[in-house]
Each structure stands twice: as structure tokens, then as C-alpha cells.
Coordinates of C-alpha atoms and ligand atoms in Angstrom, one line a residue:
X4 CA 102.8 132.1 23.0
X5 CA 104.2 135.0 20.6
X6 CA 101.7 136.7 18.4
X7 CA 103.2 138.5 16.2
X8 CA 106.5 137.1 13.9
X9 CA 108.5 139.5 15.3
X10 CA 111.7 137.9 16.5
X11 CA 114.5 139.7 18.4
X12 CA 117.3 138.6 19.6
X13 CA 120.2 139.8 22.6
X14 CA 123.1 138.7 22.1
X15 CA 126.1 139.4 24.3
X16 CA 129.5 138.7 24.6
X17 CA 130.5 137.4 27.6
X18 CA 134.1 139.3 27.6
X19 CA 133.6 141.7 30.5
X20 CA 131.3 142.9 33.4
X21 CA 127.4 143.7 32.3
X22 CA 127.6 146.9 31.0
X23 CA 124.9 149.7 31.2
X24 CA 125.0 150.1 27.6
X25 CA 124.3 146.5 27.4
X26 CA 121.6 146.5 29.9
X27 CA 119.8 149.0 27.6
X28 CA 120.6 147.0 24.4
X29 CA 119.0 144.1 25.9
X30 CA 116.2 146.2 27.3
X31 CA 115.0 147.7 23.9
X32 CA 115.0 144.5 22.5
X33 CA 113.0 142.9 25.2
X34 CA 110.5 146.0 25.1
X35 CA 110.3 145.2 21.7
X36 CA 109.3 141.7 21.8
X37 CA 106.6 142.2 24.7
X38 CA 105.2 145.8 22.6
X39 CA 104.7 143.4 19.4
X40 CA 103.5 140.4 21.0
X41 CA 107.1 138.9 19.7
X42 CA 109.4 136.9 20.6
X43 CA 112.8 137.7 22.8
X44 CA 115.9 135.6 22.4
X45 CA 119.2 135.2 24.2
X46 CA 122.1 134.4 22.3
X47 CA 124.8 133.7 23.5
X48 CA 128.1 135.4 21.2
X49 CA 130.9 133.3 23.0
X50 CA 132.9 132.5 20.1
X51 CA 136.1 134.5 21.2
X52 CA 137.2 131.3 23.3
X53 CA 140.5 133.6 24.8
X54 CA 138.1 136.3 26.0
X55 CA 135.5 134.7 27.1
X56 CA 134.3 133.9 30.6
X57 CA 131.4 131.9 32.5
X58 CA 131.7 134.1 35.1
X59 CA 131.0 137.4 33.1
X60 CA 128.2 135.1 31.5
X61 CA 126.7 134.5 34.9
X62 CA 126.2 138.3 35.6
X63 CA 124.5 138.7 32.2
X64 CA 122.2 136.0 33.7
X65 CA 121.9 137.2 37.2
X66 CA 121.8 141.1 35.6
X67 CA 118.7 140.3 33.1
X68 CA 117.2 138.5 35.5
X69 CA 117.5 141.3 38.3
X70 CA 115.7 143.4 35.9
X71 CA 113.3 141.1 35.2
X72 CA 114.0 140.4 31.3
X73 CA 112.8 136.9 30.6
X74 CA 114.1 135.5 27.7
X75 CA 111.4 133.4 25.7
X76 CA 114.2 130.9 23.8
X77 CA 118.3 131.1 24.9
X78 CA 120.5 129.0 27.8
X79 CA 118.1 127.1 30.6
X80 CA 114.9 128.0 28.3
X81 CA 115.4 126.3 25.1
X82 CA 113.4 126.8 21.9
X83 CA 113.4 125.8 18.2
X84 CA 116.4 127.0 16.8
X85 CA 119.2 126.4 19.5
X86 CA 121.7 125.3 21.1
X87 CA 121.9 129.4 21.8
X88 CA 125.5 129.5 22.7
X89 CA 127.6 129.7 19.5
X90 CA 129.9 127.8 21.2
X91 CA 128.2 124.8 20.6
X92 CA 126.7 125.9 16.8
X93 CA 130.2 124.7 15.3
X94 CA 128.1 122.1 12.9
X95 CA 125.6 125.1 11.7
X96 CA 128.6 127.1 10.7
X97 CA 130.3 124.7 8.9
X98 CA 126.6 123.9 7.0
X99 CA 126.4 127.9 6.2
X100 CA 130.0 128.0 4.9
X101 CA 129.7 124.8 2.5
X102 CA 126.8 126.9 0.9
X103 CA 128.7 130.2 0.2
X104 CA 131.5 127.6 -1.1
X105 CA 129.1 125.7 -3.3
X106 CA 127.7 129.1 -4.4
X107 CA 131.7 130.2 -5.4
X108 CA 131.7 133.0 -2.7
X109 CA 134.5 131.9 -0.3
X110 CA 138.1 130.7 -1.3
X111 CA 140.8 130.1 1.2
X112 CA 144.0 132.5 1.0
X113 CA 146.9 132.4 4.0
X114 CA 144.9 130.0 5.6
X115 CA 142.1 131.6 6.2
X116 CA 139.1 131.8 4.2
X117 CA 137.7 134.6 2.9
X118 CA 134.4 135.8 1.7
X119 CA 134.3 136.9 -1.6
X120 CA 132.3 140.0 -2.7
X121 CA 130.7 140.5 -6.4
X122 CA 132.0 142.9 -8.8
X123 CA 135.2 143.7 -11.3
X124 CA 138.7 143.5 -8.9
X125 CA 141.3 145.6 -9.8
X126 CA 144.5 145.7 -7.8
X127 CA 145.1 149.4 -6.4
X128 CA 147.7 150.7 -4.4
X129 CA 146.5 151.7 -0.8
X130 CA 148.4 154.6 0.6
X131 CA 147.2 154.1 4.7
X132 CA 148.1 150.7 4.4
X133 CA 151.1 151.2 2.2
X134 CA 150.0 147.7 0.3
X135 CA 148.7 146.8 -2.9
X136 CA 144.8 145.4 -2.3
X137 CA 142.3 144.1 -4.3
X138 CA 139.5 146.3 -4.8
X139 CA 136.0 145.4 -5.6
X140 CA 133.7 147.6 -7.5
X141 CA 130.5 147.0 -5.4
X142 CA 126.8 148.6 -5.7
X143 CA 126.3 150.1 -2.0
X144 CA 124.5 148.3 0.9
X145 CA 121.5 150.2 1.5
X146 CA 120.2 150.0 4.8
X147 CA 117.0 151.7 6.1
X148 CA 117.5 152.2 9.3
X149 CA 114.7 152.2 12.0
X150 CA 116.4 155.0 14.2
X151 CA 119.2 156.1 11.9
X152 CA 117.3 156.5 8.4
X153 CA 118.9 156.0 5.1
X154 CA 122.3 154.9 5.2
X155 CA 124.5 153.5 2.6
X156 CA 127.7 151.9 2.6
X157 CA 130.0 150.4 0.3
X158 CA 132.0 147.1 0.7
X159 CA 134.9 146.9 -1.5
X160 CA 137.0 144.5 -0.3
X161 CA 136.9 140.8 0.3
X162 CA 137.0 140.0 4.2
X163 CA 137.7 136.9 6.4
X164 CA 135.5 134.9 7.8
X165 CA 137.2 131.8 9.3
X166 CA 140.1 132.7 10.8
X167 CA 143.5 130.7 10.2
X168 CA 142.9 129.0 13.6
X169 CA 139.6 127.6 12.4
X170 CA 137.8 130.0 14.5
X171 CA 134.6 131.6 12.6
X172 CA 134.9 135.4 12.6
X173 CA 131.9 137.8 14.4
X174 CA 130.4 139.1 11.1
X175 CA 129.9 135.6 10.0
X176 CA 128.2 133.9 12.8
X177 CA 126.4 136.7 13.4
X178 CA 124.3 136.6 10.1
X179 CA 124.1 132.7 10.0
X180 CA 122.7 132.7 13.7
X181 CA 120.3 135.8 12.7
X182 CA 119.2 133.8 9.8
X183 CA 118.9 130.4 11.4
X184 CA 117.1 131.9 14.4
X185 CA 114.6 133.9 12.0
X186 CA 115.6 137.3 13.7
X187 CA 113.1 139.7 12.2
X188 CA 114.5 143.2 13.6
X189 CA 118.2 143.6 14.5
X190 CA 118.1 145.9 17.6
X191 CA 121.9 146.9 18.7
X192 CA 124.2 149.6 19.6
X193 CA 125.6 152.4 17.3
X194 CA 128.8 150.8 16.9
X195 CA 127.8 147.9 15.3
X196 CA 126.6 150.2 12.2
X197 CA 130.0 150.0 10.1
X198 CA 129.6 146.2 10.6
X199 CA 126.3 146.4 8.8
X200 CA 126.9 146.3 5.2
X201 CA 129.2 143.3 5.5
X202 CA 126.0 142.1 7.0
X203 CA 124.1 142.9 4.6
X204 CA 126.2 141.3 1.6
X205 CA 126.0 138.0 3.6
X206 CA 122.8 137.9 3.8
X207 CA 122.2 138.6 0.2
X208 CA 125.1 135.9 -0.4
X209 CA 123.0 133.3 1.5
X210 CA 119.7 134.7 -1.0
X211 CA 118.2 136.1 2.5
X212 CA 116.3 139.6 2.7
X213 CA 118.4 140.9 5.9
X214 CA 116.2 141.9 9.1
X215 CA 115.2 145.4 9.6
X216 CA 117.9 147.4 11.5
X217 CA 117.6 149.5 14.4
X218 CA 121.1 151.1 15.5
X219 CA 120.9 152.6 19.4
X220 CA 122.8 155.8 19.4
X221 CA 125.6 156.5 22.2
X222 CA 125.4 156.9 26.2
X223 CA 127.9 159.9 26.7
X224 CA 129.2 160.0 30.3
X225 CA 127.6 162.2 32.9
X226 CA 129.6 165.3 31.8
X227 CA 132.0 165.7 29.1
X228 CA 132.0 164.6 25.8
X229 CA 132.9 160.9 25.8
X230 CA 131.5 157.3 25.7
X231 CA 130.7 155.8 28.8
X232 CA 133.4 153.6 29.6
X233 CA 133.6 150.5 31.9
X234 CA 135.2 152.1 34.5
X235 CA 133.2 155.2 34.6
X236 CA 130.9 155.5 38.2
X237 CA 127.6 154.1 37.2
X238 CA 128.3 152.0 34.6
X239 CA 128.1 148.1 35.5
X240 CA 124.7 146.7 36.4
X241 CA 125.8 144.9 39.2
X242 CA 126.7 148.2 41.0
X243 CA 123.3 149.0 40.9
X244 CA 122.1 145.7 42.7
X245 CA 125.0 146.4 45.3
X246 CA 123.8 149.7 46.1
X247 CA 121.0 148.8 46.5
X248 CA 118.7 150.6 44.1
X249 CA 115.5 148.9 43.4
X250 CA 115.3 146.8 39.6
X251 CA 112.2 148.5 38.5
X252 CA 113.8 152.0 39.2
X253 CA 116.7 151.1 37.2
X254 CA 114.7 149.5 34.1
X255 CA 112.7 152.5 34.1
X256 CA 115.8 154.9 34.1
X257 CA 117.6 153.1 31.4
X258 CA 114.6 153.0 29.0
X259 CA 114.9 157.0 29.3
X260 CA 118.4 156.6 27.8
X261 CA 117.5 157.3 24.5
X262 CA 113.8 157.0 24.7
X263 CA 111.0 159.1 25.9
X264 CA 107.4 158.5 26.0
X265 CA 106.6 162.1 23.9
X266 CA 106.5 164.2 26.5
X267 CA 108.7 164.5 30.0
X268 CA 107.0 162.1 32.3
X269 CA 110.3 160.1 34.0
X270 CA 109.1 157.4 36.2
X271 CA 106.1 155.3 34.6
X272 CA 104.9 151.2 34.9
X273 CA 106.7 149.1 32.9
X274 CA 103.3 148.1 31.7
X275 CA 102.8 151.8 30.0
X276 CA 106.4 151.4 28.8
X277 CA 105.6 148.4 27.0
X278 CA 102.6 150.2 25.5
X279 CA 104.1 153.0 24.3
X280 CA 107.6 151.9 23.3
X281 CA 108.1 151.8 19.6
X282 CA 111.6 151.8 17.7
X283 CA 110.8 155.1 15.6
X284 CA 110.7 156.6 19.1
X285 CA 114.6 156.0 19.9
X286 CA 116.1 159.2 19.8
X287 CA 118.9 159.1 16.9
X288 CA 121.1 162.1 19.2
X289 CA 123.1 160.1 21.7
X290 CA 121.8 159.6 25.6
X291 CA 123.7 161.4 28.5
X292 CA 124.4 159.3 31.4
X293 CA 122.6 161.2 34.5
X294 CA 123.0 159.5 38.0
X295 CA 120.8 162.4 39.5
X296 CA 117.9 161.3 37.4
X297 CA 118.3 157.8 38.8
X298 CA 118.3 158.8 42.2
X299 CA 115.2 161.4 41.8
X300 CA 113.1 158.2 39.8
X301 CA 114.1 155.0 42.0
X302 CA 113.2 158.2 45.2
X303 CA 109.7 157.7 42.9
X304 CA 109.6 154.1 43.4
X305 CA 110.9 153.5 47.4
X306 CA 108.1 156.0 48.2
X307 CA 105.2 153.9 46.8
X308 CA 106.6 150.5 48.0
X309 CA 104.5 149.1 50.9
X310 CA 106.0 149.4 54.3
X311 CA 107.0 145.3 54.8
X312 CA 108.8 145.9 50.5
X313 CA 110.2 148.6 51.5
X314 CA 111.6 147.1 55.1
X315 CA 112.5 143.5 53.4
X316 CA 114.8 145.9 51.3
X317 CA 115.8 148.1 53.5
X318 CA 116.9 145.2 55.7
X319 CA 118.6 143.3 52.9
X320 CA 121.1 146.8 52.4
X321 CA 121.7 146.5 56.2
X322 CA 122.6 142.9 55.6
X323 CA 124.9 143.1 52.1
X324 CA 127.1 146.4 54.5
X325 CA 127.3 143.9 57.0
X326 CA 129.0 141.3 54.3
X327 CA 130.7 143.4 52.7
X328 CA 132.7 145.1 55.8
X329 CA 132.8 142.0 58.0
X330 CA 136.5 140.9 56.6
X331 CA 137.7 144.7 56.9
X332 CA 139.9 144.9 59.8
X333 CA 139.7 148.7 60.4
X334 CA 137.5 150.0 63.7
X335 CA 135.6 151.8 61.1
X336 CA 134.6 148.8 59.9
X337 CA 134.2 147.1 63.0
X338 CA 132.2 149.8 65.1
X339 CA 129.5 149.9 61.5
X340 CA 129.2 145.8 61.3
X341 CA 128.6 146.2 65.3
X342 CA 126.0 149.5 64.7
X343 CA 124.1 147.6 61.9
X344 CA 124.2 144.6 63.2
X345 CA 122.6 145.8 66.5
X346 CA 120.1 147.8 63.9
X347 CA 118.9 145.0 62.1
X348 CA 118.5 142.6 65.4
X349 CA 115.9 145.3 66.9
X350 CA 112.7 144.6 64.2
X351 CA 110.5 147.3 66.3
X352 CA 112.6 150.0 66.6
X353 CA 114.1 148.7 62.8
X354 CA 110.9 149.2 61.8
X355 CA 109.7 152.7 62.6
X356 CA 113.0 154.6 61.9
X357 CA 112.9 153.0 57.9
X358 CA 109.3 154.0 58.0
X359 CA 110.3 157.3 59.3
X360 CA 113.3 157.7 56.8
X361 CA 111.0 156.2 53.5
X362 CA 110.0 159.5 52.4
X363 CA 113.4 161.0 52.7
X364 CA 116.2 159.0 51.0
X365 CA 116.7 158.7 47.5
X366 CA 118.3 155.3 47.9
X367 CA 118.5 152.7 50.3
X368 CA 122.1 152.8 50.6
X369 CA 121.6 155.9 51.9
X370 CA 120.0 154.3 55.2
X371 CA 122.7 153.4 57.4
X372 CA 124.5 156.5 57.9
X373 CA 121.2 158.0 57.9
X374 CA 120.1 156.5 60.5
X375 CA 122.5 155.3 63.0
X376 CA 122.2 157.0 65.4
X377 CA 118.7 155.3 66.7
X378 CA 120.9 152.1 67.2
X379 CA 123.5 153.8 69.2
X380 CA 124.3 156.4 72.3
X381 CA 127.4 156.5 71.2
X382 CA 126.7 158.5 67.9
X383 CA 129.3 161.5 66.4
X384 CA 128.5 164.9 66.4
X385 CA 129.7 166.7 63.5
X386 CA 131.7 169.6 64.2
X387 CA 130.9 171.7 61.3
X388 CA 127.4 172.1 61.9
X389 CA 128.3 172.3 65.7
X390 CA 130.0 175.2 65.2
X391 CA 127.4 176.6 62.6
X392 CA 124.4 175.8 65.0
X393 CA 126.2 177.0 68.8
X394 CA 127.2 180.2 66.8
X395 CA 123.5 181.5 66.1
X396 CA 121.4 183.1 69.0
X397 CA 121.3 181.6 72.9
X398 CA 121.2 177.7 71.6
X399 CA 121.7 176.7 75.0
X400 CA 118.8 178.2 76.5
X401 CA 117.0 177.1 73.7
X402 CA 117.8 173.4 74.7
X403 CA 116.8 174.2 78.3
X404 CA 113.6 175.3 77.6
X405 CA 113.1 171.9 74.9
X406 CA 114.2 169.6 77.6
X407 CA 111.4 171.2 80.5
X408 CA 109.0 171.0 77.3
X409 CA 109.8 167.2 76.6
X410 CA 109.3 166.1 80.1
X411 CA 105.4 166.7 79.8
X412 CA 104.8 166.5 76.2
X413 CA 102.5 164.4 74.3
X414 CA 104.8 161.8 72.7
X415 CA 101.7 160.3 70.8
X416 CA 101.2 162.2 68.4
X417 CA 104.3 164.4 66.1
X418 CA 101.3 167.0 65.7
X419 CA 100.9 167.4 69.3
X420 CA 104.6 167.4 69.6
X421 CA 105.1 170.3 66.7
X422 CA 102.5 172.2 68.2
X423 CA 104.1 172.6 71.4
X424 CA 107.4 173.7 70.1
X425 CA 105.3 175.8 67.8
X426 CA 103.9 177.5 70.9
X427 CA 106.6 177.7 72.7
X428 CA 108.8 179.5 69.7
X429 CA 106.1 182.1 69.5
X430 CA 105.7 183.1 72.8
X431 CA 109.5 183.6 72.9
X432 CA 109.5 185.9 69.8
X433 CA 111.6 183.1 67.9
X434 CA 111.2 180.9 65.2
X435 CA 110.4 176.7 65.3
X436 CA 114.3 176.1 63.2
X437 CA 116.2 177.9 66.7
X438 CA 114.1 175.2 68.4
X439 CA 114.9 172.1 65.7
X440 CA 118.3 172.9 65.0
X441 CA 119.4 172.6 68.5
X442 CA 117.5 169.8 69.2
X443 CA 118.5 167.9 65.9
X444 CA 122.0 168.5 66.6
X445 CA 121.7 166.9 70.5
X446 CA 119.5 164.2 69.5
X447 CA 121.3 163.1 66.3
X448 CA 124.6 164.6 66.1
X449 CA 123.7 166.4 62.5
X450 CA 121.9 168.5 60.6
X451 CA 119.7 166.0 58.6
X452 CA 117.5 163.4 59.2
X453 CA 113.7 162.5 59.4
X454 CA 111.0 164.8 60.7
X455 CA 112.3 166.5 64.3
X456 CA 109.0 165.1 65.9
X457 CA 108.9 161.6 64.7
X458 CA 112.9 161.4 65.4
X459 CA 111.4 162.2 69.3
X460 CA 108.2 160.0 69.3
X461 CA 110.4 156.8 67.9
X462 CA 113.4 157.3 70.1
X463 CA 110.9 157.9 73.3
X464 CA 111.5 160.5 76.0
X465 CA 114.0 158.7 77.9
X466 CA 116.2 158.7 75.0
X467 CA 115.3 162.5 74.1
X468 CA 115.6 163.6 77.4
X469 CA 119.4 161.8 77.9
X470 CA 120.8 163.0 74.9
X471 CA 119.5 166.7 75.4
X472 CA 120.9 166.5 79.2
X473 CA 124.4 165.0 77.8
X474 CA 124.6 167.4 75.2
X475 CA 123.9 170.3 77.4
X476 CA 126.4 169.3 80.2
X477 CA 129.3 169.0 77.3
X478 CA 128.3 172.0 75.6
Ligands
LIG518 N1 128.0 140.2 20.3 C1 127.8 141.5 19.8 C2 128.1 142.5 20.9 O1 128.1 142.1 22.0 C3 126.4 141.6 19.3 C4 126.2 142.4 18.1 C5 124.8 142.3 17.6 O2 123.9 142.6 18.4 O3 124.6 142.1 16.4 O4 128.3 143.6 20.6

């Protein structure tokens, strides 16, 4: 139950894939709502019927729900003042038109009818347009922003809100459903502010106070000076899920688009979010899209997930690559869906190398290159760092030495293990990285990769000792 009157509302368009900027839209509403003890609605803005899709409106469901915004009223939850599609409102428009008809502010002209503004006309010649309009002298709409301040704008000229089709026109449902649904605060993105004073004068036309505004600024792509678009890296929701970064990472990085909880902290509970989140907080400069911020906070979150989260997840990655490559007909493709497949059908030795990599990967998508070659003898070395290792000292003595070493060594414990190559480095004059590099580069084919010791201890000796030998006869 709500306790407070606040009453926000979300309310996309279903024209096109769920956009980041959306996702945050939605987000500060929601934040909102749960900060005041208010209530969040969904609202469905489907009135466009050419652009609209059900499938775009089932990732806006599947995308809110990822990220765990429950709606209190909207589709599949009901409430007081639906249906929450304005597809299915047609009635309630019609109601709210026959009252601005009544009250002599709408007349129809070329079919389509028109709201009319208050003031003396004149009939001026517009240069731009090269067309003779009707000009209204209007008093500005004043609108006291919550993030942008004082603004004032001045409507003077009629505009349409039914359409010659029949179709009601944005501005126009948009007030009546804000009124009809009791919307307290209007929370939205910085584009929407030159649609606000023809807001405004519709609310006043219907005798309404209009809701308090709160305009989002901007997400500016990662470098330049532009608008995210839709097709920038990054910018659809559902990439995230594909990747597979974790929700609560993501929620937490988009509420630092634009917000900040006074000082730098990044990743934080939800729970403090909701706490501290307040609309004067919203930064009124725009947001810059960062991907490296994301990857450093949902990094924050993998580390502090309990081993079987972190492994359910992990495994699910495994699983969605498998899916996703199994119709590809390259041997690329082939030889991964056979490499994770074998990965994922081995839970012990599945187990420890996630565990091992959890501290080290900043995604889980990361994982299977990461860690392939635990699943496989038939892993590639890479010949850059090949060449970069074999070129430095007497690495091939080096390997000699590591393989009499790992025949007796204590594979119990990566202490034990570090120790002994410790020791041994020493007492040759040399340091433990001509020791790993060598050994990383036989064992694993690369440069980077898990702890040296626990890559020994969770391959076993056998393994250790066969790739070492292998490498060393090739080399
Ligand atoms: N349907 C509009 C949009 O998707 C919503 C505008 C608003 O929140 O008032 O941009």
C-alpha cells in the first residue's frame, strides 16, 4: 500500500528496442515512487498504431522486469484508473475532448481538430514557413522545474490534437491520461521539455493544476559530443542481459547517469539508493555514457555473489554462447559449442575454475575465452606472447627446472605451491615472473588467467606435467 500521494507514472512507447535512456527514465521514476512511499505506474503510450509493436512492448516488460522494477498499477497488474494501454482508453479521450468542446476550446479545421489557445489572434506573416498563421498573444507557461528550474515558454499558436484520421495526437492523451491517472510528478527525459507548455495550457484548459515537472538531462555517448543513439554499443537493455552482466549491476550503473549520491561512492544497495535518491539531486549537466564504469561496478557485484549465484550465472553464459553459436556453421563456431559444451557437462572441474576466475573478470562473458583451456588439450598458443616470453632469458631451462619441481610438489595447497617456486627463483638468482611466464604460457597458451598456482592445483599434476613436457618438446 502507497503512503504517500505521490503518483508517477512510465510511460513508453513501444516503437523500438528498450533503450538505455529509457531504462533510466523508468528507473528514476520507480526510485521515486519506492523513496516517497508512492506509487509507480506503467503506461502504456501505444497510440501510434503504424509504429507500434507487441514485440518491442514485450522487451519493455521482460527489460523492467530484468531490473527488477515492479510496477504497482499498468498491463497484468491492474489498478484504479486503467485499462493502461491508451490503446484501449479511446472512450476517455473522447469524454476529455467533449469537455474542451463544451468549454469552446477545440473547433475542427481541415479535418482535424484543433485546440484552441486564449488570447487576441492576429494573422502574421511567417517567414520560415513562408505562410500566413494565426498568432495568439499568450501569457507564458511557467514551469518550475524540479531539475531544470525556472523555465518559461510561450505558446502562440493553436495546435492539433485529433488528427484527420481520428487518431488523438501525443500531447493530448498524454495530459488527459496524467490527469485521469492522478500523476503527481511528471518524471521524463529532456526532450520532452518543449512539449511542456502545450502541456501546461491543457491542463489549465481542463481547470487542472499540472504535476510538478522533473526533465532528465541527456546521455551523451561514450566520447564525442552526441546523443546516445540506438545503434551506439551499449545502448539497448537487452544487450546487457545477453552479455551477461548481472541486473543489479546494471540498475546501479544507470542510476549514476545523472545522479550521485553527494559524494563518489559508485556501487551501493539498491536499498541506500532508494534512501538517498531525491529529484533535486539529478544533475541538470547531461550524463556521459561510460562502459568502463559498468564493467569496474558489475566487477563490484560478481565478486560478492556467493559461489552456487555466481556458478548458476556463470553457467547460464556458458549456456546462452552455446544457443547462440549452435546454428553457425563455421569450425569456429563448432569447436567453441563443442569446448563449452564439454565445460559445462564437467560440474567439478566447472566448478573450481569459475571459482578460481571470480575475482578476476569483470563480466561473465568474459568466461569462456578465459577459461578454455581447462576443458581442452587442444588449446592455442598465442604467438605474440610466445615470441615475447621465449625471447627473454633461458625460458627453456626455466621449464625444465618447473617440470622436476612439479613432480614432487605439494598440490594441496597454492601457498605451498608459490613457495616452492619462490624458493626455487631465489636460489637461482631470478625472479618468480621468469618462472610464471613460462609456465603460464605452457599450461594455458597466454599471458592471462587466474592465479599461476590455483591454475596448477585445479588442473592436477598430470595435466601440468603433460602440457609442460608437450610444450617443451615443440619448443
Ligand atoms: N511516450 C513518451 C515517450 O516515450 C512519454 C513522454 C512522457 O513521459 O510524458 O517519450
Amino acid at each position: 500500500m502507497p503512503t504517500s500521494k505521490v503518483r508517477v507514472r512510465f510511460a513508453p512507447s513501444p516503437t523500438g528496442f528498450f533503450h538505455i535512456g529509457s531504462a533510466r527514465t523508468a528507473l528514476f521514476n520507480w526510485l521515486y515512487a519506492r523513496h516517497t512511499g508512492g506509487t509507480f505506474v506503467l503506461r502504456i503510450e501505444d497510440t501510434d498504431k503504424e509504429r507500434n509493436s507487441e514485440e518491442f512492448l514485450g522487451v519493455i516488460y521482460d527489460s523492467l522486469r530484468w531490473l527488477g522494477m515492479d510496477w504497482d498499477e499498468g498491463p497484468g497488474k491492474g489498478g484504479d484508473f486503467g485499462p493502461y494501454r491508451q490503446s484501449e482508453r479511446d472512450a476517455i479521450y473522447r469524454e476529455y475532448l467533449a469537455k474542451l468542446q463544451a468549454a469552446g476550446r477545440a473547433y475542427e479545421k481541415d479535418g482535424a481538430i484543433w485546440f484552441k489557445l486564449l488570447g487576441e489572434r492576429s494573422e502574421v506573416f511567417d517567414e520560415h514557413r513562408q505562410k500566413t498563421v494565426t498568432k495568439v498573444a499568450n501569457t507564458p507557461a511557467i514551469i518550475e522545474d524540479l531539475i531544470r528550474g525556472h523555465v518559461e515558454r510561450t505558446e502562440d499558436e493553436d495546435f492539433v490534437i485529433f488528427r484527420s484520421d481520428g487518431n488523438p495526437v501525443f500531447h493530448f492523451v498524454n495530459v488527459v491520461d496524467d490527469i485521469a491517472m492522478k500523476i503527481t510528478h511528471v518524471i521524463r527525459g529532456e526532450d520532452h521539455l518543449s512539449n511542456t507548455s502545450k502541456h501546461v495550457e491543457l491542463f489549465k484548459a481542463f481547470g487542472v493544476t499540472p504535476p510538478q515537472f522533473a526533465h532528465i538531462p541527456l546521455i551523451l555517448k561514450s566520447n564525442g559530443p552526441g546523443k546516445m543513439s540506438k545503434r551506439d554499443q551499449g545502448a539497448l537493455i537487452e544487450e546487457y542481459q545477453r552479455r551477461g552482466f548481472l541486473p543489479e549491476a546494471v540498475v546501479n550503473f544507470l542510476c549514476l547517469l545523472g545522479w550521485n549520491p553527494g559524494d563518489d561512492r559508485e556501487k551501493m544497495p539498491i536499498a541506500e539508493i532508494i534512501r538517498l535518491f531525491d529529484l533535486p539531486g539529478v544533475n541538470q549537466s547531461n550524463a556521459r555514457f561510460d562502459e568502463k564504469k559498468l564493467a569496474h561496478v558489475n566487477m563490484g557485484y560478481l565478486l560478492e555473489l556467493p559461489a552456487d549465484r555466481f556458478l548458476a550465472h556463470a553457467r547460464s553464459h556458458f549456456e546462452r554462447r552455446i544457443e547462440a553459436l549452435a546454428g553457425v556453421p563455421t569450425d569456429e563456431a563448432k569447436a567453441s559449442v563443442a569446448l563449452y559444451r564439454s565445460a559445462i557437462s564437467a560440474p567439478a572441474l566447472f566448478r573450481e575454475v569459475m571459482l578460481l576466475s571470480q575475482p578476476k573478470i569483470k563480466s561473465v562473458e568474459e568466461l569462456p575465452a578465459y577459461t578454455g583451456y581447462f576443458f581442452s588439450e587442444d588449446y592455442p598458443i598465442d604467438d605474440k606472447v610466445r615470441a615475447k616470453v621465449m625471447a627473454k632469458g633461458d625460458p627453456k631451462a626455466r621449464l625444465r627446472e618447473l617440470i622436476e619441481l612439479v613432480r614432487t610438489a605439494d598440490f594441496g595447497s597454492d601457498l605451498a605451491l608459490e613457495t616452492a617456486i619462490k624458493d626455487l627463483a631465489t636460489a637461482g638468482g631470478l625472479g618468480f615472473g621468469d618462472y610464471q611466464s613460462v609456465a603460464r604460457l605452457a599450461v594455458s597458451g597466454t599471458n592471462v588467467g587466474p592465479s599461476i598456482t590455483g591454475m596448477f592445483r585445479v588442473l592436477g599434476r598430470e595435466r601440468v606435467l603433460a602440457r609442460m613436457e608437450r610444450f617443451l618438446a615443440a619448443a
